[in-house]
XYZ file of N, CA and C in Angstrom:
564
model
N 0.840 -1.172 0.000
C 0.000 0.000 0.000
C 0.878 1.226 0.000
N 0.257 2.243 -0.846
C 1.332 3.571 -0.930
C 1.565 4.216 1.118
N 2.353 4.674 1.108
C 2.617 5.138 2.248
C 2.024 6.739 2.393
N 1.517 7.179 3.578
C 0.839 8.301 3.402
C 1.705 9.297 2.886
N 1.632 10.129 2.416
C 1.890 11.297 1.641
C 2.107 12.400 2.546
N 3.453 13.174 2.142
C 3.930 14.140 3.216
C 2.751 15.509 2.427
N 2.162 15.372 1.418
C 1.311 16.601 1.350
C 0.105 15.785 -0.043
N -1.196 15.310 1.416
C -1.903 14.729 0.514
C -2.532 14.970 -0.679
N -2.845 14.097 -1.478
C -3.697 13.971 -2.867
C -4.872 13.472 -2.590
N -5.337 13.805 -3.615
C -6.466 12.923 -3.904
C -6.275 11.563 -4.426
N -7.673 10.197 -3.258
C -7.862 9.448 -4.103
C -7.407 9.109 -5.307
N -8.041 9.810 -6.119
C -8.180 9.420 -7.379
C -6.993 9.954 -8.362
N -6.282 11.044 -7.654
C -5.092 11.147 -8.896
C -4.513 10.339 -9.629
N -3.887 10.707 -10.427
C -2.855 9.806 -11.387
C -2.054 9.458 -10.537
N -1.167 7.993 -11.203
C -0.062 7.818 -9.959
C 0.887 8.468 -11.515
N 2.205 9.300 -10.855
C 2.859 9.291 -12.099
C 3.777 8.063 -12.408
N 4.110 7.984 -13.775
C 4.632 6.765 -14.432
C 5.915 6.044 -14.157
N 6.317 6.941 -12.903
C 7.806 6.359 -12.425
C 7.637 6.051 -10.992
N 6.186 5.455 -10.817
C 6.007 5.191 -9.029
C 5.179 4.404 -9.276
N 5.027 2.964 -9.073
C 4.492 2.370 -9.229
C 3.140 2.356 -8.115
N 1.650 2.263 -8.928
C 0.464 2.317 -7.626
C 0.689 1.807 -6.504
N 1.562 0.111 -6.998
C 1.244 -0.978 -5.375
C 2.061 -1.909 -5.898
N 2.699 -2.155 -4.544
C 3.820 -2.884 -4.486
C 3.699 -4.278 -5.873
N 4.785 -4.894 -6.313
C 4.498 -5.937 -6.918
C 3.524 -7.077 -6.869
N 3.290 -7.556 -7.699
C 1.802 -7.914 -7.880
C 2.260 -9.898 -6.597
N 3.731 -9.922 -7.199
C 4.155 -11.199 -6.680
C 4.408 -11.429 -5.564
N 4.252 -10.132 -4.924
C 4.277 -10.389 -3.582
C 5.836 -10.179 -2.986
N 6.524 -10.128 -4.110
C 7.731 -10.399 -3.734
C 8.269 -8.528 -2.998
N 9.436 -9.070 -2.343
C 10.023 -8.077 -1.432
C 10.627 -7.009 -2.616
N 10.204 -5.642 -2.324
C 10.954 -4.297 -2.963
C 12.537 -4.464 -2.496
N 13.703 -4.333 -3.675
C 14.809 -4.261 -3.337
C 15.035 -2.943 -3.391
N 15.540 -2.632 -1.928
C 15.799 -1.150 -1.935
C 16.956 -0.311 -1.716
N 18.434 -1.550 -1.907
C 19.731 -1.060 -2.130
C 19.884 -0.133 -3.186
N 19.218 -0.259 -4.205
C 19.319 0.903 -5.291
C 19.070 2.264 -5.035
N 17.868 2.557 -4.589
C 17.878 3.687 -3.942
C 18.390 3.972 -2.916
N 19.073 2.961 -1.646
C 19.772 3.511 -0.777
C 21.322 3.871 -1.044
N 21.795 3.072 -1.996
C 22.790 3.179 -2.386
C 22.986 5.100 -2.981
N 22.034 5.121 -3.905
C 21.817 6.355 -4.518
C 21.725 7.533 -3.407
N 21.340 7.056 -2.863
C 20.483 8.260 -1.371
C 21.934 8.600 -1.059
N 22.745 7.303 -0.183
C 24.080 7.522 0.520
C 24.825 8.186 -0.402
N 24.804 8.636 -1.668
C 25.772 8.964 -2.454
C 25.513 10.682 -2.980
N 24.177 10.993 -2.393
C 24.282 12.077 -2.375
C 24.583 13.471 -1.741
N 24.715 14.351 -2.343
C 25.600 15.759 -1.580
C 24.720 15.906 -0.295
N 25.486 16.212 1.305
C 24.496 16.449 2.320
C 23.619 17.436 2.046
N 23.764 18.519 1.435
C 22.526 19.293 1.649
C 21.219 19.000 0.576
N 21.257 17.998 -0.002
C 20.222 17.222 -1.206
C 19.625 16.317 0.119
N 20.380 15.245 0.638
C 20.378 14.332 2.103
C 19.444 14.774 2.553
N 19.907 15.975 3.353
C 18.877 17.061 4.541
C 17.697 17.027 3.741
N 17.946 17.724 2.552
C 16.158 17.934 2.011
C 15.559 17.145 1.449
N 15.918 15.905 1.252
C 15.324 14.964 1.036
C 14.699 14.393 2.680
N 15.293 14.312 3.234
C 15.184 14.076 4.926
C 13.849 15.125 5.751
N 13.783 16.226 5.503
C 13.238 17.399 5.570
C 11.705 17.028 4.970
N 11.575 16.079 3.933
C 10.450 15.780 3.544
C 10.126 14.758 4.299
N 10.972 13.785 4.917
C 10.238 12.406 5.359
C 9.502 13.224 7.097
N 10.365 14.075 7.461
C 10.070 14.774 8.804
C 10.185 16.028 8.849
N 9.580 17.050 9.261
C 10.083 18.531 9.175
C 10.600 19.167 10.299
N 11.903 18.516 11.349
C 12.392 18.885 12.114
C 13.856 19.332 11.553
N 14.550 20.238 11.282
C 15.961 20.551 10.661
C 17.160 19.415 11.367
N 16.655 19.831 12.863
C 17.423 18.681 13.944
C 17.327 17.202 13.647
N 16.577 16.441 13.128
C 16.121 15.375 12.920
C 17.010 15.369 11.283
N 16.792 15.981 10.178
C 16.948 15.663 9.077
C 18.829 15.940 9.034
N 18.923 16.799 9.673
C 20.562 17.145 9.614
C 21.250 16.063 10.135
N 20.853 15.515 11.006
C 21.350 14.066 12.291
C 21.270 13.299 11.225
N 20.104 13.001 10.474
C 20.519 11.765 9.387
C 20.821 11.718 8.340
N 20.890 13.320 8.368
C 22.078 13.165 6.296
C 23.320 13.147 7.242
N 23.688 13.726 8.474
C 24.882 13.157 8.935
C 25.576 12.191 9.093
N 24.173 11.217 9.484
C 25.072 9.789 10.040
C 25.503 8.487 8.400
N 25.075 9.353 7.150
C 25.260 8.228 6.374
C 26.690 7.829 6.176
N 27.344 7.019 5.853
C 26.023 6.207 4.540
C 25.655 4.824 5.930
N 24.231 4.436 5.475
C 23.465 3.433 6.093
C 23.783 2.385 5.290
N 24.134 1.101 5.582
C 24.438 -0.221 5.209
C 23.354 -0.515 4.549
N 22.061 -0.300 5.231
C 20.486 -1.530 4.669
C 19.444 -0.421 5.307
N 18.717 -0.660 5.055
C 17.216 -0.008 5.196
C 16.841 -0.002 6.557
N 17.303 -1.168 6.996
C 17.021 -1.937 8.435
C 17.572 -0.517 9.842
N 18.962 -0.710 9.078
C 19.699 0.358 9.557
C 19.268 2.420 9.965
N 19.019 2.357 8.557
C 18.241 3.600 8.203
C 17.007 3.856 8.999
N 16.524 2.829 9.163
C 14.915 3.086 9.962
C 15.445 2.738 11.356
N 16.603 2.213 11.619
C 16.550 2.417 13.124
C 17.330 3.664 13.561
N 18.107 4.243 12.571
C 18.810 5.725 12.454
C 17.427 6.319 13.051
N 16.726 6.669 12.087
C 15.016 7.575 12.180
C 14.659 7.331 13.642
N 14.333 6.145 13.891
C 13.982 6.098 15.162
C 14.541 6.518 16.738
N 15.597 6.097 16.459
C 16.273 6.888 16.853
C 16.552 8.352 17.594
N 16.699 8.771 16.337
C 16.735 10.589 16.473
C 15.384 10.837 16.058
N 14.313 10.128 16.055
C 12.540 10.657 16.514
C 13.042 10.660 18.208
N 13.390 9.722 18.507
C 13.233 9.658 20.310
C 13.645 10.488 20.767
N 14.890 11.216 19.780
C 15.578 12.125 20.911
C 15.031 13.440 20.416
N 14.163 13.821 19.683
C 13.552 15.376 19.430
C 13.210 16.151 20.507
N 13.760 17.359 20.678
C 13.191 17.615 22.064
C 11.769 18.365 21.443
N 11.064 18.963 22.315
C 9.530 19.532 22.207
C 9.489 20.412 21.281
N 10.660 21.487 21.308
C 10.810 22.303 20.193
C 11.055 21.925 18.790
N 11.698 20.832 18.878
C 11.842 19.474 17.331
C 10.764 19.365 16.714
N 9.773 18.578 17.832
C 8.413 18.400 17.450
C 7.171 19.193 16.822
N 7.625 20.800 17.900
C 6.544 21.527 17.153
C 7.226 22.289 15.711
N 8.576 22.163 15.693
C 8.945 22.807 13.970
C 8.334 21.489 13.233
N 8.469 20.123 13.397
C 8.042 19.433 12.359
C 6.660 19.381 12.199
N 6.215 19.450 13.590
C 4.161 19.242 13.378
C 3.972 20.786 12.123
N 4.347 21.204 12.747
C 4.355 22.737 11.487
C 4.019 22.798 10.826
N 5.047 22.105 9.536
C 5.311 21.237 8.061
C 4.436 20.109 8.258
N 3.680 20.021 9.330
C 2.657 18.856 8.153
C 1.193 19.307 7.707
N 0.873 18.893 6.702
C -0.543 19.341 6.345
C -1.086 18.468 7.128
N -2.708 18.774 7.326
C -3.582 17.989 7.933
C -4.539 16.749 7.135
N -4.717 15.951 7.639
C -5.370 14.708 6.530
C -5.858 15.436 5.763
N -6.458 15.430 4.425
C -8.166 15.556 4.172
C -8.574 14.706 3.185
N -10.006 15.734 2.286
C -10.740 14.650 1.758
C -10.270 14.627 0.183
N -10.618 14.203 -0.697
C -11.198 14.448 -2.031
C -11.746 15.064 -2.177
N -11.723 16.457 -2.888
C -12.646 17.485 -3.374
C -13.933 16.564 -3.735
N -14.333 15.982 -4.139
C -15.419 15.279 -4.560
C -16.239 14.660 -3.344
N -15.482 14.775 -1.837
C -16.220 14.313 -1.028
C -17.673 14.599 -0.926
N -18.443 14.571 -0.343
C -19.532 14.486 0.544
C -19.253 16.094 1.376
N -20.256 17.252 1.215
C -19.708 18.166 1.851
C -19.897 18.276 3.616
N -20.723 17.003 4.200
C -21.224 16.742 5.198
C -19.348 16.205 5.720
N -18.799 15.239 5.046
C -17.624 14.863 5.188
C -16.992 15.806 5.340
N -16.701 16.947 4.426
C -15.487 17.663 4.463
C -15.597 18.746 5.934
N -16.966 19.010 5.872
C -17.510 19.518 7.167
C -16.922 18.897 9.005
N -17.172 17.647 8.687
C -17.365 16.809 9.828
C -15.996 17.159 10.375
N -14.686 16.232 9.022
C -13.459 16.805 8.987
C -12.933 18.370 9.651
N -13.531 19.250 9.156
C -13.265 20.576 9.671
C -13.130 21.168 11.034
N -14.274 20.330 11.350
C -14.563 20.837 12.484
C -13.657 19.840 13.335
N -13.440 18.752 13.199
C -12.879 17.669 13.847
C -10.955 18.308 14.198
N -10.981 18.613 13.180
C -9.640 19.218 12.983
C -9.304 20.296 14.083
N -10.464 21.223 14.147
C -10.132 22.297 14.382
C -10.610 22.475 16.360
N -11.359 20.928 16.489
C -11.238 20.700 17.702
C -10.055 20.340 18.449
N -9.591 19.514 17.637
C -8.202 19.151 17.537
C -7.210 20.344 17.887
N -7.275 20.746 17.194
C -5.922 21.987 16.984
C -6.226 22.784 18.007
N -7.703 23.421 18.764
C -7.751 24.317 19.740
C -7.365 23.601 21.313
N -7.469 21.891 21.061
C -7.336 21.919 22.556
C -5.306 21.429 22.982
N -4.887 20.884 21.318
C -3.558 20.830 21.582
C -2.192 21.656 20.649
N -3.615 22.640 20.136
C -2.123 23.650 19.634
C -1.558 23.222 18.468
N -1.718 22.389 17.848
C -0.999 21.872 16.679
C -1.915 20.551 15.453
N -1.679 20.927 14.540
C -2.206 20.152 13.675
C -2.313 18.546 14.144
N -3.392 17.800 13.522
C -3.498 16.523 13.781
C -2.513 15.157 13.091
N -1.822 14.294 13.432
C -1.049 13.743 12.694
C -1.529 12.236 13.024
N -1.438 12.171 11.820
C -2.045 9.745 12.049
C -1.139 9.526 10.896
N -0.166 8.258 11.063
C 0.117 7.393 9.907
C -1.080 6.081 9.552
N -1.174 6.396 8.097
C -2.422 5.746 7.423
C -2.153 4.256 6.650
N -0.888 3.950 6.811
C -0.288 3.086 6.238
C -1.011 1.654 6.356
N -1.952 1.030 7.741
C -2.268 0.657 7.692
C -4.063 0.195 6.718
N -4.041 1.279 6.612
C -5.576 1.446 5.835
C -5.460 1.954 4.707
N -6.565 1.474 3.891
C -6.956 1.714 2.532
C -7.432 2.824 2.404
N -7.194 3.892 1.266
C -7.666 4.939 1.105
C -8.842 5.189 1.975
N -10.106 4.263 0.980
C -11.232 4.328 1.557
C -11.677 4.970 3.194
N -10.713 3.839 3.824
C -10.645 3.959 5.070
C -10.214 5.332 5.721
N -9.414 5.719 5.144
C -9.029 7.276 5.734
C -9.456 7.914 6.888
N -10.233 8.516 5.997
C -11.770 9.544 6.151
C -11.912 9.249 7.889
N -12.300 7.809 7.950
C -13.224 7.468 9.356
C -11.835 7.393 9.974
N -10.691 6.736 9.641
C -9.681 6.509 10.640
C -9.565 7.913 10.975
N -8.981 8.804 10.142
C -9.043 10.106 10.991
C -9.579 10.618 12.113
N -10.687 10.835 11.491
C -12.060 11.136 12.525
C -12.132 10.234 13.699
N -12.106 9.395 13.888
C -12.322 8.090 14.985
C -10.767 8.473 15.881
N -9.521 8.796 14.982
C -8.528 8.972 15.761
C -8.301 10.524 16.710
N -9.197 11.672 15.904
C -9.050 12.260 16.341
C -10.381 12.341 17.866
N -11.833 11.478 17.395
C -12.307 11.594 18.576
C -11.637 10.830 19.750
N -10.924 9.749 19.642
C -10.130 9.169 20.878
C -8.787 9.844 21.427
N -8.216 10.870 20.301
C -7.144 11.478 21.363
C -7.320 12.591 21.567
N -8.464 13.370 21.464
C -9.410 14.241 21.752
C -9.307 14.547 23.446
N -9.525 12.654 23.483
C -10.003 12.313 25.308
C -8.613 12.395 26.108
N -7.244 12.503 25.215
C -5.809 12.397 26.137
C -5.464 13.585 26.771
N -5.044 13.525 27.476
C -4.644 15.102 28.710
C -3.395 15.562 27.813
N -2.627 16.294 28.098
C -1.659 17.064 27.107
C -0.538 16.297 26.671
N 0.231 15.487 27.976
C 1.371 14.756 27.988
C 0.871 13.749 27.561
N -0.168 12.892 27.762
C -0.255 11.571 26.682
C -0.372 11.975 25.261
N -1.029 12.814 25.269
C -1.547 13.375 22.986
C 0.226 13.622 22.345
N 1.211 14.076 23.511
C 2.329 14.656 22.882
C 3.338 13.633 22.732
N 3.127 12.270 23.563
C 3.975 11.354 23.171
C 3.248 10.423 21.882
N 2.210 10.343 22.275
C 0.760 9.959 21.093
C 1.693 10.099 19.361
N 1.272 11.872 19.601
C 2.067 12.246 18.462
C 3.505 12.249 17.986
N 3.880 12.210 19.076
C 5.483 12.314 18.808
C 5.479 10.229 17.878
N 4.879 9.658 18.445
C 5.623 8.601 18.147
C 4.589 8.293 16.422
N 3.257 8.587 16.102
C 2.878 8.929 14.596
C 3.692 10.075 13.838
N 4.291 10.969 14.235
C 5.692 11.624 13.226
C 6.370 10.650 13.090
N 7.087 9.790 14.068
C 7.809 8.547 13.780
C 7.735 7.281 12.806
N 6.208 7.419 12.968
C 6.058 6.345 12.199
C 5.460 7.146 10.572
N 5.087 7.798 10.046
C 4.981 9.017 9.473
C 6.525 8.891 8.936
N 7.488 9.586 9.793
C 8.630 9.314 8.967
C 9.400 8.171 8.202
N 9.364 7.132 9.553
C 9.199 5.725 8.404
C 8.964 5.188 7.549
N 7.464 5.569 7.385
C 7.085 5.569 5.807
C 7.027 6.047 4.603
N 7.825 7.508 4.644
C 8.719 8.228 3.949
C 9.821 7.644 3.261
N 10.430 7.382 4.326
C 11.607 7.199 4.093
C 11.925 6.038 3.973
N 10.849 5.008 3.511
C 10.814 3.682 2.733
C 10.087 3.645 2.116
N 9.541 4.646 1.146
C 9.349 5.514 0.206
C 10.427 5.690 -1.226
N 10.737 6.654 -0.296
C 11.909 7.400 -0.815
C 12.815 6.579 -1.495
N 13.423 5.885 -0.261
C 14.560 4.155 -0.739
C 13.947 3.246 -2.258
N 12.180 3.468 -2.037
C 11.708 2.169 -3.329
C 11.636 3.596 -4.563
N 11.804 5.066 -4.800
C 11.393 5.095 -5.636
C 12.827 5.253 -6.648
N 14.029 5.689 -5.425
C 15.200 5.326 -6.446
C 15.818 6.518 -7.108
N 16.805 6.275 -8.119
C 17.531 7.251 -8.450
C 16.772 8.141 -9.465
N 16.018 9.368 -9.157
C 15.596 10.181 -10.550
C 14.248 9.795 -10.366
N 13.391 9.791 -9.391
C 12.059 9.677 -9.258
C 11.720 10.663 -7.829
């Protein structure tokens, strides 16, 4: 399944012709030395901003165009994890920043895009910062309600649970970036 998108689309867009919709049909494992290979070989400040997209903390993306080159993917995602753990609060709110907030398909349901709105913006008044979910597990379709359902349950968290909440969906958010990034390779 595509990995959520650091600045969503629509449903229904085109996928362009050098990203494939969904993983191989065979099931078989994405080899992703090609693009890591490519990644490690590029100039740090390309690194950073490529990095800068999987997370929008400067502290976070500078730490890991620093630490290359990464052996395996394996490696790389435990780099990320890593230096997610160690973000301090100020890390967190430059990257929550840079993220857009879910939404719908212009074509939604305007009751949807509504519901969304407001959901959001409950969100944002009681913790200050945009809402963040990795979607990786769910199908487009699914979105919509995972959102909504996620934002009415951490709605109910007091400040310090919503902030580790979130801190650890940037994490995983970045993860899926940045095994992303690795499958789409050199020049995509």
């Amino acid at each position: 399944m595509p990995v959520q998108p650091r600045h969503p689309v629509p449903a229904d867009a085109p996928v362009p012709a050098e990203a494939p919709a969904v993983p191989p049909a065979d099931g078989a494992p994405v080899d992703h030395a090609v693009g890591l290979a490519h990644f490690n070989s590029l100039p740090f400040a390309a690194a950073e901003a490529a990095f800068l997209e999987c997370c929008g903390s400067l502290r976070w993306a500078h730490r890991m165009a620093a630490h290359r080159p990464y052996p395996d993917l394996g490696a790389l995602l435990a780099a990320s994890d890593e230096a997610g753990y160690d973000l301090a609060p100020s890390d967190i709110a430059e990257a929550l920043a840079t993220e857009p907030a879910p939404c719908l398909h212009h074509d939604a349901p305007r009751a949807a895009h509504l519901a969304l709105r407001a959901a959001h913006a409950a969100y944002e008044s009681r913790f200050g910062h945009a809402f963040v979910i990795c979607l990786d597990a769910y199908t487009p379709a699914q979105h919509v309600d995972q959102v909504l359902a996620g934002i009415r349950v951490r709605l109910t968290h007091e400040v310090d649970e919503e902030r580790a909440v979130t801190a650890e969906e940037l994490r995983r958010l970045a993860r899926s970036r940045i095994v992303e990034l690795m499958t789409a390779g050199p020049g995509q």
